[in-house]
């Protein structure tokens, strides 16, 4: 029997990223995102919680999104589902857009 690699994710509000980051995630093709992930239908985005932000220019993960990733890692999660109906987290800034 092989051992399976089980990962965890956390669901939080899309409001934890700025409108500019939301626009980037909506407008840029997924294969050009500065992080691993994808769209979650019309409801938000699913992203890998990177623990390093090594990119520069367009390859740099936006600071607000990277802060979400760092927070998720502290919560022992590997992925984040940013959902329009997700909960707001007190430890993270929330943006009304």
mmCIF file of C-alpha atoms in Angstrom:
data_model
loop_
_atom_site.group_PDB
_atom_site.id
_atom_site.type_symbol
_atom_site.label_atom_id
_atom_site.label_comp_id
_atom_site.label_asym_id
_atom_site.label_seq_id
_atom_site.Cartn_x
_atom_site.Cartn_y
_atom_site.Cartn_z
ATOM 1 C CA UNK A 1 0.000 0.000 0.000
ATOM 2 C CA UNK A 2 1.335 3.444 -0.876
ATOM 3 C CA UNK A 3 1.187 6.310 1.557
ATOM 4 C CA UNK A 4 -1.038 9.129 0.410
ATOM 5 C CA UNK A 5 -0.001 12.740 0.774
ATOM 6 C CA UNK A 6 -2.989 14.407 2.442
ATOM 7 C CA UNK A 7 -3.146 18.214 2.319
ATOM 8 C CA UNK A 8 -5.478 20.684 4.025
ATOM 9 C CA UNK A 9 -7.092 23.922 2.928
ATOM 10 C CA UNK A 10 -8.975 26.709 4.636
ATOM 11 C CA UNK A 11 -11.930 28.734 3.319
ATOM 12 C CA UNK A 12 -11.908 32.496 3.909
ATOM 13 C CA UNK A 13 -13.475 35.615 2.397
ATOM 14 C CA UNK A 14 -12.348 36.971 -0.968
ATOM 15 C CA UNK A 15 -12.296 40.335 0.824
ATOM 16 C CA UNK A 16 -8.916 39.443 2.286
ATOM 17 C CA UNK A 17 -7.335 40.497 -1.002
ATOM 18 C CA UNK A 18 -7.513 43.966 -2.481
ATOM 19 C CA UNK A 19 -9.613 44.845 -5.485
ATOM 20 C CA UNK A 20 -6.386 45.130 -7.528
ATOM 21 C CA UNK A 21 -5.379 41.564 -6.611
ATOM 22 C CA UNK A 22 -8.898 40.302 -7.315
ATOM 23 C CA UNK A 23 -8.733 41.943 -10.744
ATOM 24 C CA UNK A 24 -5.343 40.328 -11.407
ATOM 25 C CA UNK A 25 -6.681 36.880 -10.452
ATOM 26 C CA UNK A 26 -9.763 37.403 -12.620
ATOM 27 C CA UNK A 27 -8.082 38.977 -15.653
ATOM 28 C CA UNK A 28 -4.746 37.159 -15.966
ATOM 29 C CA UNK A 29 -4.809 33.641 -17.449
ATOM 30 C CA UNK A 30 -4.205 31.059 -14.706
ATOM 31 C CA UNK A 31 -0.978 29.838 -16.314
ATOM 32 C CA UNK A 32 0.402 33.387 -15.938
ATOM 33 C CA UNK A 33 -0.537 33.837 -12.261
ATOM 34 C CA UNK A 34 2.349 34.625 -9.897
ATOM 35 C CA UNK A 35 1.302 31.643 -7.749
ATOM 36 C CA UNK A 36 -0.126 28.159 -8.150
ATOM 37 C CA UNK A 37 -3.895 28.031 -8.176
ATOM 38 C CA UNK A 38 -7.008 28.571 -10.171
ATOM 39 C CA UNK A 39 -10.416 30.147 -10.316
ATOM 40 C CA UNK A 40 -13.217 28.832 -8.141
ATOM 41 C CA UNK A 41 -16.005 29.402 -10.652
ATOM 42 C CA UNK A 42 -17.558 32.828 -10.162
ATOM 43 C CA UNK A 43 -17.055 32.578 -6.400
ATOM 44 C CA UNK A 44 -13.342 33.195 -5.874
ATOM 45 C CA UNK A 45 -9.944 31.511 -6.195
ATOM 46 C CA UNK A 46 -8.116 28.446 -4.912
ATOM 47 C CA UNK A 47 -4.393 29.016 -4.286
ATOM 48 C CA UNK A 48 -1.431 27.117 -2.936
ATOM 49 C CA UNK A 49 -0.141 28.768 0.246
ATOM 50 C CA UNK A 50 3.406 29.518 -0.880
ATOM 51 C CA UNK A 51 5.873 30.020 1.948
ATOM 52 C CA UNK A 52 8.259 32.128 -0.161
ATOM 53 C CA UNK A 53 7.663 35.045 -2.487
ATOM 54 C CA UNK A 54 10.690 34.838 -4.744
ATOM 55 C CA UNK A 55 9.243 36.504 -7.817
ATOM 56 C CA UNK A 56 9.904 39.980 -9.135
ATOM 57 C CA UNK A 57 7.770 42.206 -11.318
ATOM 58 C CA UNK A 58 4.694 40.395 -12.639
ATOM 59 C CA UNK A 59 5.937 37.145 -11.056
ATOM 60 C CA UNK A 60 5.803 38.586 -7.525
ATOM 61 C CA UNK A 61 2.816 37.464 -5.464
ATOM 62 C CA UNK A 62 0.906 40.601 -4.381
ATOM 63 C CA UNK A 63 1.626 41.488 -0.741
ATOM 64 C CA UNK A 64 -2.009 41.110 0.353
ATOM 65 C CA UNK A 65 -2.306 37.633 -1.172
ATOM 66 C CA UNK A 66 1.069 36.588 0.215
ATOM 67 C CA UNK A 67 -0.045 37.722 3.700
ATOM 68 C CA UNK A 68 -3.056 35.388 3.343
ATOM 69 C CA UNK A 69 -0.709 32.556 2.379
ATOM 70 C CA UNK A 70 1.593 33.150 5.342
ATOM 71 C CA UNK A 71 -1.412 33.256 7.680
ATOM 72 C CA UNK A 72 -2.729 29.978 6.193
ATOM 73 C CA UNK A 73 0.645 28.308 6.731
ATOM 74 C CA UNK A 74 0.565 29.398 10.385
ATOM 75 C CA UNK A 75 -2.866 27.736 10.568
ATOM 76 C CA UNK A 76 -1.245 24.546 9.208
ATOM 77 C CA UNK A 77 -2.997 24.730 5.830
ATOM 78 C CA UNK A 78 -1.401 24.101 2.446
ATOM 79 C CA UNK A 79 -4.076 25.788 0.332
ATOM 80 C CA UNK A 80 -6.531 28.666 0.618
ATOM 81 C CA UNK A 81 -9.977 28.850 -0.927
ATOM 82 C CA UNK A 82 -10.901 32.512 -1.187
ATOM 83 C CA UNK A 83 -14.694 32.307 -1.421
ATOM 84 C CA UNK A 84 -17.093 35.236 -1.762
ATOM 85 C CA UNK A 85 -19.168 33.658 1.036
ATOM 86 C CA UNK A 86 -16.169 32.719 3.196
ATOM 87 C CA UNK A 87 -15.663 33.987 6.721
ATOM 88 C CA UNK A 88 -13.726 37.128 7.521
ATOM 89 C CA UNK A 89 -10.668 36.478 9.646
ATOM 90 C CA UNK A 90 -9.847 39.046 12.354
ATOM 91 C CA UNK A 91 -6.102 38.446 11.959
ATOM 92 C CA UNK A 92 -6.161 39.611 8.315
ATOM 93 C CA UNK A 93 -7.105 42.943 6.738
ATOM 94 C CA UNK A 94 -10.465 42.951 4.991
ATOM 95 C CA UNK A 95 -11.152 45.084 1.908
ATOM 96 C CA UNK A 96 -14.606 46.241 0.808
ATOM 97 C CA UNK A 97 -14.736 46.356 -2.977
#
